[in-house]
XYZ file of C-alpha atoms in Angstrom:
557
model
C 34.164 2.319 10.558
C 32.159 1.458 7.154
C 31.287 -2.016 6.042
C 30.703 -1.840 2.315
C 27.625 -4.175 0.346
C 28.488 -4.516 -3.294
C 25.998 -5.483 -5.923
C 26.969 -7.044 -9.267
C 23.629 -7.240 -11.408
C 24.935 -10.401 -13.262
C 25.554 -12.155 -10.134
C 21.933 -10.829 -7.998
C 22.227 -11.050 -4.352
C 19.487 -10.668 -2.042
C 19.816 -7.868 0.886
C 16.793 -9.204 2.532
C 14.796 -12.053 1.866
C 10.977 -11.250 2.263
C 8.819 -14.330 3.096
C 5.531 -11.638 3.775
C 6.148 -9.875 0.858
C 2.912 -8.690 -0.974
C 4.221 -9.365 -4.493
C 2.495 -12.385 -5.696
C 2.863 -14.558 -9.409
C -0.122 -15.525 -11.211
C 0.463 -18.903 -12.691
C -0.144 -20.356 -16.037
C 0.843 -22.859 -18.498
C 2.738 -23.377 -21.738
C 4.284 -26.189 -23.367
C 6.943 -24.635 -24.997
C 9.744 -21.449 -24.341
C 7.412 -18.392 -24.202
C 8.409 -15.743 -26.700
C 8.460 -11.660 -25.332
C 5.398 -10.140 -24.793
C 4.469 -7.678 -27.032
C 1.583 -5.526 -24.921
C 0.366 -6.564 -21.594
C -3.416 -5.350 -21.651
C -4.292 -4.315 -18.113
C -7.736 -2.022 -16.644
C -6.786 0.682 -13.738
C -9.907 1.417 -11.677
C -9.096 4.745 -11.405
C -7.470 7.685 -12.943
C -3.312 7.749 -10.965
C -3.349 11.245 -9.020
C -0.377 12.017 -9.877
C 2.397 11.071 -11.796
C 5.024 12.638 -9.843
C 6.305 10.043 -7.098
C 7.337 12.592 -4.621
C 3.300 13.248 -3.900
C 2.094 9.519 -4.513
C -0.261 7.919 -2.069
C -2.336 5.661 -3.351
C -2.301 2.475 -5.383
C -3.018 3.690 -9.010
C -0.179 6.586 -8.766
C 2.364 3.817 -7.111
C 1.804 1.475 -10.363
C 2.842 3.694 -12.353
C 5.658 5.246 -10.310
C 7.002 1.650 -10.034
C 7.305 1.539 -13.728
C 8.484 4.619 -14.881
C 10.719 5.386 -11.868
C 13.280 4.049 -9.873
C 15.338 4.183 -6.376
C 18.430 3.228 -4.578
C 17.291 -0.328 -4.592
C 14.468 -2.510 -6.066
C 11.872 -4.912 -4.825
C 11.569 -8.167 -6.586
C 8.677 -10.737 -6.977
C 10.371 -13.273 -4.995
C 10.461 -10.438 -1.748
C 14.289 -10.254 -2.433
C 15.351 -6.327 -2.343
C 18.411 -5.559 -5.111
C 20.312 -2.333 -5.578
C 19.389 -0.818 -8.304
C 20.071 2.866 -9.195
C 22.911 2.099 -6.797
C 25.880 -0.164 -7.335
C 27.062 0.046 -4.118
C 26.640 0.724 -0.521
C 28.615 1.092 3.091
C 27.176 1.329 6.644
C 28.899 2.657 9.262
C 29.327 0.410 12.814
C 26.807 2.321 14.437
C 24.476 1.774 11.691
C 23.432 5.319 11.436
C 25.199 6.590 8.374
C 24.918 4.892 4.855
C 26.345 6.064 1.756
C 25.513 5.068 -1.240
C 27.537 5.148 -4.591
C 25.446 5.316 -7.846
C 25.417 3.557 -10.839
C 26.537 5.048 -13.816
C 22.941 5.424 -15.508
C 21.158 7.887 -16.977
C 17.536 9.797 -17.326
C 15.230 9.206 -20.791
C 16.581 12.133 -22.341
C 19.928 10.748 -22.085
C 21.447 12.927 -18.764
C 22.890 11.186 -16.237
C 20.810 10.511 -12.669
C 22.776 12.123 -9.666
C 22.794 12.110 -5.753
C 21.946 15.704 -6.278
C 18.550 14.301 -8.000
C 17.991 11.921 -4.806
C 18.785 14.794 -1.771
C 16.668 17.447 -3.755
C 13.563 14.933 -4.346
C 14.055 14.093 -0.871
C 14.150 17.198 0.540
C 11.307 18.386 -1.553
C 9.109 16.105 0.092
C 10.553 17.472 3.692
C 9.594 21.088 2.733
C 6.629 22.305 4.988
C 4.951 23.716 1.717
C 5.552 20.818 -0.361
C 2.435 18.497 -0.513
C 3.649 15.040 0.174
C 1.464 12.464 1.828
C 4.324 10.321 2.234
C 6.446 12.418 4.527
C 6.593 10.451 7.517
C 8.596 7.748 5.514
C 11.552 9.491 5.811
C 11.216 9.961 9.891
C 14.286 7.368 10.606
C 16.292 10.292 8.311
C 18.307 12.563 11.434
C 15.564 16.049 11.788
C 13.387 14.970 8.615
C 10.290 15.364 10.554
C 11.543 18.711 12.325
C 12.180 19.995 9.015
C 8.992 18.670 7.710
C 7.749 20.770 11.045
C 9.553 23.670 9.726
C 11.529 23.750 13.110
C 14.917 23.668 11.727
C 16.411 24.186 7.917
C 16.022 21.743 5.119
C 19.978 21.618 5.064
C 20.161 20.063 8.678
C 18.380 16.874 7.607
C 20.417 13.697 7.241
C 20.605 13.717 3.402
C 23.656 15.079 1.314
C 24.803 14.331 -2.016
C 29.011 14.207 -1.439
C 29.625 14.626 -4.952
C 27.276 13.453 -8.098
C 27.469 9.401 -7.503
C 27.922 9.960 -3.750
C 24.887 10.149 -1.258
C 24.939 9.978 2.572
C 21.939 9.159 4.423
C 22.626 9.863 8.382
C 19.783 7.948 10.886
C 18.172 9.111 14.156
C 18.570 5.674 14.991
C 19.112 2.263 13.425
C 16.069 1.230 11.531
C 15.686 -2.029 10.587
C 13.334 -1.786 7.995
C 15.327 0.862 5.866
C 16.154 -1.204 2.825
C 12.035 -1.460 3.057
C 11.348 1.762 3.081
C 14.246 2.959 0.491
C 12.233 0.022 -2.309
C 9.019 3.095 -1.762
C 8.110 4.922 -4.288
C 8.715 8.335 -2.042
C 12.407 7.163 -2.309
C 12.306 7.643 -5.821
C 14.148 10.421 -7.754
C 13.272 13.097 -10.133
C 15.356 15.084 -12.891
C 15.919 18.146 -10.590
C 16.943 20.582 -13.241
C 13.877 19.099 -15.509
C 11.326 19.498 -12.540
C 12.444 23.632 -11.425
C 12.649 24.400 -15.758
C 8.863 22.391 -16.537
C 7.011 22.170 -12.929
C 4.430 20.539 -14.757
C 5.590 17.740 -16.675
C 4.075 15.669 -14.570
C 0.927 16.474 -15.719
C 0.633 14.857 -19.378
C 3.152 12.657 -21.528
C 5.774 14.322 -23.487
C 9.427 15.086 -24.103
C 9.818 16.537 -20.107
C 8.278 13.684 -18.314
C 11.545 12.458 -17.734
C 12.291 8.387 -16.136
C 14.843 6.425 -14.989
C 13.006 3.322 -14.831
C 11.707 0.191 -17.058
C 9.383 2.367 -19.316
C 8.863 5.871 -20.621
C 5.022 7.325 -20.410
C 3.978 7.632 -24.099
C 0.802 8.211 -24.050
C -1.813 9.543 -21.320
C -5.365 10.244 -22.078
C -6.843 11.682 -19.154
C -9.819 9.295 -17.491
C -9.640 6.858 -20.544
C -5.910 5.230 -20.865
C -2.295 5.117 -20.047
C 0.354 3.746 -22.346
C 4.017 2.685 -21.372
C 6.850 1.403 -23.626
C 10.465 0.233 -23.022
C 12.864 2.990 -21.704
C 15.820 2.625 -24.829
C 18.213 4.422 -22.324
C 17.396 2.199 -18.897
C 20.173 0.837 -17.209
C 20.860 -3.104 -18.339
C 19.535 -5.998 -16.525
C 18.682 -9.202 -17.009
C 14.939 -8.564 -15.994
C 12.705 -9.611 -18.882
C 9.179 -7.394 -19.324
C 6.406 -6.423 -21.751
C 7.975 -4.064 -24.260
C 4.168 -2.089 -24.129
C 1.846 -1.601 -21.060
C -1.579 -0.893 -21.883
C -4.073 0.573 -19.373
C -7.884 1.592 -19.704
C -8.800 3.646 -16.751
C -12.385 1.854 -15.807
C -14.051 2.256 -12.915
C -17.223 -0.415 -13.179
C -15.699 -3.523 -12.544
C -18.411 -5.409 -14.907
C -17.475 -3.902 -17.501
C -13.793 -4.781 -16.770
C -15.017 -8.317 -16.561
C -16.588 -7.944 -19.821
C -13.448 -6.689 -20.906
C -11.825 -9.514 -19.623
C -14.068 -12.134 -21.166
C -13.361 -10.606 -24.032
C -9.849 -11.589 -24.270
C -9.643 -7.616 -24.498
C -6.965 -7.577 -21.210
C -5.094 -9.929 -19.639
C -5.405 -10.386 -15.710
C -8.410 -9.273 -13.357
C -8.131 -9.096 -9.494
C -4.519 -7.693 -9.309
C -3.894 -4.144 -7.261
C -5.799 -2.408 -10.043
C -8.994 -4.589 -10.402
C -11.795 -6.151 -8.926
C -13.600 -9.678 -9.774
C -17.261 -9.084 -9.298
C -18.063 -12.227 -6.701
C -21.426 -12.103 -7.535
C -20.029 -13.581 -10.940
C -18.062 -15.968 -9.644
C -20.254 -19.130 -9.765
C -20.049 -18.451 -13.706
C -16.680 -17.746 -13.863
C -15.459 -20.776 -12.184
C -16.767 -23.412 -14.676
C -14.280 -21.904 -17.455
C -11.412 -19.740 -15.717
C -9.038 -20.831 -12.948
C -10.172 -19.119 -9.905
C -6.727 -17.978 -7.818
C -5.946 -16.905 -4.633
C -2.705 -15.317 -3.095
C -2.751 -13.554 0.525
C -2.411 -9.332 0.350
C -0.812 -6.611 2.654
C -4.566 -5.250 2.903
C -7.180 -4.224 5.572
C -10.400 -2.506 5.458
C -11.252 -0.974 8.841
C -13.663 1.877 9.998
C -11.863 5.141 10.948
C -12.772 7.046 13.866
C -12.616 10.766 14.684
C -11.167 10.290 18.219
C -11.591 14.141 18.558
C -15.061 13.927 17.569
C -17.611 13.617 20.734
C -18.593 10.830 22.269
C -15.837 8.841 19.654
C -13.477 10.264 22.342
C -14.210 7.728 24.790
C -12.771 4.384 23.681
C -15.543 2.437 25.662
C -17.714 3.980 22.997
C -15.629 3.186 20.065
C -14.970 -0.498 21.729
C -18.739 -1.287 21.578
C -19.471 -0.020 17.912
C -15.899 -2.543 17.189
C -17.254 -5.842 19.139
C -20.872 -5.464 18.483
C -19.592 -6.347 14.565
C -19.938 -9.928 13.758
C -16.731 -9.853 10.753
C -17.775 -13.688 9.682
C -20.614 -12.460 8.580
C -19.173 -9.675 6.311
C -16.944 -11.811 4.977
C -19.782 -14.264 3.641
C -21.203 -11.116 2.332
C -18.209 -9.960 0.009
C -19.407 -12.596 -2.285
C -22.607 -11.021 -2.124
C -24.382 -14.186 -1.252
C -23.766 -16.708 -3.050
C -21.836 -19.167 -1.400
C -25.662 -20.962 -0.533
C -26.108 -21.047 -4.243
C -23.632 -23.721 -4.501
C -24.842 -27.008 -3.417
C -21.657 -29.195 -3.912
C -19.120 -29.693 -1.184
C -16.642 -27.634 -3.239
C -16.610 -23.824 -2.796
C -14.260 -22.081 -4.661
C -11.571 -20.405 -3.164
C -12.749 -16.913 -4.133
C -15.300 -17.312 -1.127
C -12.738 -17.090 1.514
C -10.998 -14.049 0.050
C -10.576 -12.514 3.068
C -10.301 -13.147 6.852
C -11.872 -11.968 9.743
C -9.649 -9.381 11.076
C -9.421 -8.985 15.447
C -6.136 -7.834 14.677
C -4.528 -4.386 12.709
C -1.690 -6.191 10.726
C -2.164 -8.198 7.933
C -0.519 -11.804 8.522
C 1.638 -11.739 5.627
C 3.413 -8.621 7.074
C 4.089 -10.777 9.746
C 5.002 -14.096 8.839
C 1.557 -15.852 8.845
C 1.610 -15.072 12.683
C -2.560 -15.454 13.187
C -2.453 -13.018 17.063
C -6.209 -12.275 18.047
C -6.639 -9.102 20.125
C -10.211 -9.132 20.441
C -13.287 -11.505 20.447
C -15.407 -10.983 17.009
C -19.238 -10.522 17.741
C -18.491 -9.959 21.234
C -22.380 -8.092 21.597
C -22.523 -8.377 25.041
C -19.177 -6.591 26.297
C -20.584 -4.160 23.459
C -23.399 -3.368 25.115
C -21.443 -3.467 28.700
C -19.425 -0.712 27.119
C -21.665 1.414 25.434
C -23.901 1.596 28.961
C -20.602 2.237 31.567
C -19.917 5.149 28.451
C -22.708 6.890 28.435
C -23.463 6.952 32.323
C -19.826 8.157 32.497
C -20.824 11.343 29.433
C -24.183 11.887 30.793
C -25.563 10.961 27.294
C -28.140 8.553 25.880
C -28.469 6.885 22.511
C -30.000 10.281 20.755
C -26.490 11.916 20.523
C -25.679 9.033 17.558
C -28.555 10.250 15.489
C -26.006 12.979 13.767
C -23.770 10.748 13.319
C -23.068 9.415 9.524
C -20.743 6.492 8.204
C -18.873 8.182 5.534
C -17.406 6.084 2.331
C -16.479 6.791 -0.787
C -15.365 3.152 -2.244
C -17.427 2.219 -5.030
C -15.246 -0.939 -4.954
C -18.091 -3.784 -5.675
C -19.992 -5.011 -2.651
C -18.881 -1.567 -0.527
C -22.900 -0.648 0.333
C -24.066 -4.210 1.104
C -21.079 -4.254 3.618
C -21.853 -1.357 5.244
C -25.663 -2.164 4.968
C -24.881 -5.290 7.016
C -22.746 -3.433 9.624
C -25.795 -0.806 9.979
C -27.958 -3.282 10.692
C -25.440 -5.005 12.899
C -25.083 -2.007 15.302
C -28.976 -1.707 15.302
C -29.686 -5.073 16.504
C -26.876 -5.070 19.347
C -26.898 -1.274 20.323
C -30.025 -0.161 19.169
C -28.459 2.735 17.114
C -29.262 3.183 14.023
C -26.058 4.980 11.978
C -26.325 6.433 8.667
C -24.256 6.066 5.974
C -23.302 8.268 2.464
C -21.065 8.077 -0.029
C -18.561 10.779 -1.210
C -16.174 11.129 -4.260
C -12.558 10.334 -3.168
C -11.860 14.304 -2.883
C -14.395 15.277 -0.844
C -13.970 12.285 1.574
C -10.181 12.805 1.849
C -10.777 16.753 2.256
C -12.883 15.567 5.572
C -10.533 12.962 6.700
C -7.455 15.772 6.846
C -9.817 18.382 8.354
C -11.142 16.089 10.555
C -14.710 16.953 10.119
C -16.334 13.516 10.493
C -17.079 10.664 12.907
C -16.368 7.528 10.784
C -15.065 6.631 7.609
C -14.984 2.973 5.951
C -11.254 3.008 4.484
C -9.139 0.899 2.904
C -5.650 0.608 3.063
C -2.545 -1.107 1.599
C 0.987 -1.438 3.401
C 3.246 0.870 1.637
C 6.294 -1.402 2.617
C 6.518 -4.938 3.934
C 7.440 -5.021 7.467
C 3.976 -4.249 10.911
C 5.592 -0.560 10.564
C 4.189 0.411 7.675
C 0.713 0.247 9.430
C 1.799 0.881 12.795
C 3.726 3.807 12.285
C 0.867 6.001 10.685
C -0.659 6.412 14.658
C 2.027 7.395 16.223
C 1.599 10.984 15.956
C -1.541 12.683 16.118
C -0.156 14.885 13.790
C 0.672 12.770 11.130
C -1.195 14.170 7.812
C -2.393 10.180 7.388
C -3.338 9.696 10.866
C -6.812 10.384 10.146
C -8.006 9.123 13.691
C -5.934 11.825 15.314
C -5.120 9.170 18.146
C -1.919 9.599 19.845
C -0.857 7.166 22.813
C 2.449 7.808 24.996
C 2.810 3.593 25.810
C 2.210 3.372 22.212
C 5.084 5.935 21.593
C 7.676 4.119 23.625
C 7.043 0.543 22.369
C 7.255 1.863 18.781
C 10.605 4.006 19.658
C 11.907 0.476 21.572
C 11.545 -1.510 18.445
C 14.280 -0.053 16.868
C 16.632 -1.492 18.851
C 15.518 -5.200 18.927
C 15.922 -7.397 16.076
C 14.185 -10.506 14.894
C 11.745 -12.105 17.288
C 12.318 -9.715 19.789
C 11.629 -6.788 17.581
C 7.957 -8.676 16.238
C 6.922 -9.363 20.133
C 7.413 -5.554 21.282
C 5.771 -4.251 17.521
C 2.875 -6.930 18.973
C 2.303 -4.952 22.297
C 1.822 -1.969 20.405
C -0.815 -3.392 17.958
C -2.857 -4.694 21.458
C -2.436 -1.096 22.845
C -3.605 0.719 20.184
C -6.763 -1.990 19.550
C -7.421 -1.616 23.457
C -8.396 1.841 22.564
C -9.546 1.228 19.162
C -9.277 4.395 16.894
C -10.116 2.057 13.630
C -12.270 -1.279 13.881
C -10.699 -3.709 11.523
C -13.203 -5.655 9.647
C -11.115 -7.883 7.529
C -7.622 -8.500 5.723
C -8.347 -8.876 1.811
C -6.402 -10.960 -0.786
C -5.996 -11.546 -4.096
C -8.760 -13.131 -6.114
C -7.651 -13.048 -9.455
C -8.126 -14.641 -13.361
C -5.400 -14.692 -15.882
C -5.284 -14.979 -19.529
C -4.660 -18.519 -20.034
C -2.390 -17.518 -23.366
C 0.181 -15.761 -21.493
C 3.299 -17.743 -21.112
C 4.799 -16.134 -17.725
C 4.249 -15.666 -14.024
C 3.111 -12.068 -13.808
C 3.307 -9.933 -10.190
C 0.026 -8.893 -9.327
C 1.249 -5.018 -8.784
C 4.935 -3.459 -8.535
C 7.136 -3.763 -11.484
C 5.377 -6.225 -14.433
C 8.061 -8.711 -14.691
C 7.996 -11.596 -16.950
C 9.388 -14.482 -15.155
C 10.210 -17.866 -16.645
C 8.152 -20.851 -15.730
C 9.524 -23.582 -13.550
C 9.035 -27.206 -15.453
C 6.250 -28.087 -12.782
C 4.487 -24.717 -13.503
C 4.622 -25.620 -17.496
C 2.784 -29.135 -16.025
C 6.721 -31.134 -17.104
């Protein structure tokens, strides 16, 4: 039996309601009914690596994929998820099978978007040869990650188009979070036909780079800027946005500043930007300094395959002997004793000390400690019972090197701090380097390294999104190459548990795997962000650039 969910755009009803949701509004003022924005001015720190949402990964390539593309269902600002490519939807009693009915809408070149688009994008991404990082999104989808495997043919997965507005997704197993995971990117269709006749259109702006979404790409000048207008043949909605996005691809986050002071963009410190904290003390006696919590973490990888980072007693010392308050007083660089007064602006405690893996916002503000911070001498209790259990001493670190390649501002002070924090409670001096992005990456996958400093975003908003990526040694992202049976079954178990049940078994994982600590967290980041006081809507910080209206107390009524 089927229970049907319908969707009527003019009436919007929520499917889920997202309190942790990592879509945030900036603020601002105006007196009077704003008029449309004409061009929303925005910087991109780096060049997107790819334009094709079937191979996104990270943040630059999901911006844009957000905007030009579009899925079975939307997330909005508020955390609410709405269908969107489709109008309707029934689930079976079981909860296993789904299918989907589409919209009647249509691609930019005026043909019409079909489950046939949706099962061959997301098989694509199944194919052992295609080269998705995102792959292990679909593992709720019945044999997607055999067939990613190449155990079994693509045509036994759980995805098939019934007819051209029809598509059935068949489950492994209930999954909770799939309404999450369908508002990715990944989930996101391409023109089929378009992609086998032009394989490259996703390489450069012109009449094949086909959307469905908000925008069409109209412009894209390769390491220097991106330009997206209004899509004439998007479905309609009552969604209002910028009828131009503008974005310069700089990397040097003083000049973006610059930039900003300028009046020459319009936000800094959303997913694409960086406010230098050295500058804050400036900034704060003209701009309005704001803060809003973010679905981040940076953490130190491990090689768990890499001697002695095999033994978690060793990787347990180099993870307590760090003292994270510290760090954190150090993302501003300093200068939180340059300010006498009793008032410290809120851009000082842009992040917090993190003795846990999930961000707080993924799970409602829940603040669970699984370690003690600073905690030098079990650190040194566990580096000595290590290496009188290898037969080693401290001269097997001296190859050892702290990879990065972040030139995100503040990145070598932090890691000059953390060297010198190892030195002074193990007595081992690590060193570090930096590496372009490619190079870095081509280590992480090959696995030929001991530790990396990383950074990463949840690609959805429910503790799965991080957990998930160790589950398998395997996994293409599971750059530790950790794998942990208990860990297995408690992640398997939370399928079947809902609500508070589900969050306390997804907690027993997260202490399991930070028992044996393949990554060291160091801390969860947020928002710290400046907006351009002449815009007259709440912008989201990342996702889909909506301009929402302005409640009477945000317009100061």
């Amino acid at each position: 039996m089927l229970t049907q969910g319908y969707f009527l755009w003019e009436e919007p009803f929520s499917l889920f309601l997202l309190s942790r949701a990592p879509f945030f509004f900036i603020f601002v003022k105006s007196p009077n009914q704003a008029k449309i924005i004409q061009a929303l001015h925005l910087n991109i720190k780096a060049e997107p690596m790819t334009m094709d949402p079937r191979k996104g990964e990270e943040r630059f390539s999901s911006q844009m994929h957000f905007l030009l593309f579009e899925g079975l269902v939307k997330l909005y600002p508020d955390g609410s998820i709405k269908l969107a490519q489709a109008e309707s939807y029934e689930i079976s009693e079981d909860k296993l099978n789904i299918i989907f009915y589409l919209k009647d809408t249509v691609w930019s070149d005026n043909t019409p978007v079909t489950a046939y688009d949706f099962e061959q994008s997301w098989k694509d991404i199944l194919d052992p040869k295609f080269p998705s990082m995102q792959s292990k999104l679909f593992s709720p989808i019945k044999n997607a990650d055999a067939a990613k495997q190449g155990l079994i043919p693509i045509d036994e997965v759980g995805i098939k188009a019934i007819d051209a507005k029809t598509l059935m997704i068949t489950l492994d197993k209930s999954t909770p979070y799939l309404f999450e995971l369908l508002a990715c990117p990944s989930f996101f269709p391409v023109n089929i036909k378009n992609d086998r006749k032009h394989p490259d259109w996703a390489d450069h702006a012109g009449l094949n780079f086909l959307c469905n979404a908000p925008y069409l790409l109209e412009k894209w000048d390769h390491e220097n800027q991106i330009v997206i207008v209004n899509n004439p043949n998007y479905r309609k909605t009552q969604d209002l946005r910028p009828k131009k996005i503008i974005f310069n691809v700089v990397k040097n986050d003083q000049i973006t500043l610059q930039m900003f002071e300028k009046g020459l963009i319009d936000i800094i410190g959303d997913s694409l930007t960086s406010i230098p904290l050295d500058a804050v003390p400036r900034l704060e006696k003209k701009w309005t300094i704001s803060r809003k919590p973010r679905a981040s973490t940076l953490f130190i990888n491990f090689n768990t395959e890499k001697f002695p980072f095999n033994h978690p007693k060793i990787r347990k010392a180099f993870g307590l002997a760090i003292n994270r308050q510290e760090l954190i007083g150090s993302s501003g660089k300093g200068v939180k004793k340059n300010i006498l007064a009793d008032y410290i602006s809120i851009a000082y405690q842009a992040s917090m000390s993190a003795t846990n893996l999930i961000p707080p916002c993924l799970k409602e503000n829940r603040h669970r400690s699984f370690f003690k911070d600073n905690d030098v001498i079990q650190a040194k209790a566990f580096l000595e019972e290590a290496m009188t259990e290898l037969g080693i001493n401290r001269e097997i670190f001296d190859s050892v090197v702290l990879y990065y390649y972040s030139r995100s501002f503040g990145v070598g002070e932090l890691l000059q701090t953390i060297q010198q924090q190892w030195l002074n409670a193990l007595g081992i001096l690590i060193k570090t380097e930096y590496l372009d992005s490619k190079t870095s990456m081509d280590k992480l996958i090959k696995g030929d390294y001991h530790m990396c400093f990383m950074r990463r975003d949840a690609l959805y908003n429910d503790p799965m999104s991080i957990l998930e990526r160790f589950k398998y040694k395997d996994y293409i992202a599971n750059y530790s190459n950790w794998e942990n049976q208990e860990y297995i079954r408690l992640l398997d178990k939370s399928f079947y548990e809902q609500a508070d049940a589900r969050s306390q078994i997804l907690e027993q994982a997260e202490r399991v795997l930070l028992n044996e600590m393949p990554v060291i967290p160091l801390y969860h980041e947020d928002y710290i962000y400046i907006i351009n006081p002449e815009l007259k809507y709440k912008i989201p910080l990342s996702g889909d650039r909506l301009l929402l209206p302005m409640s009477f107390e945000d317009q100061g009524l």
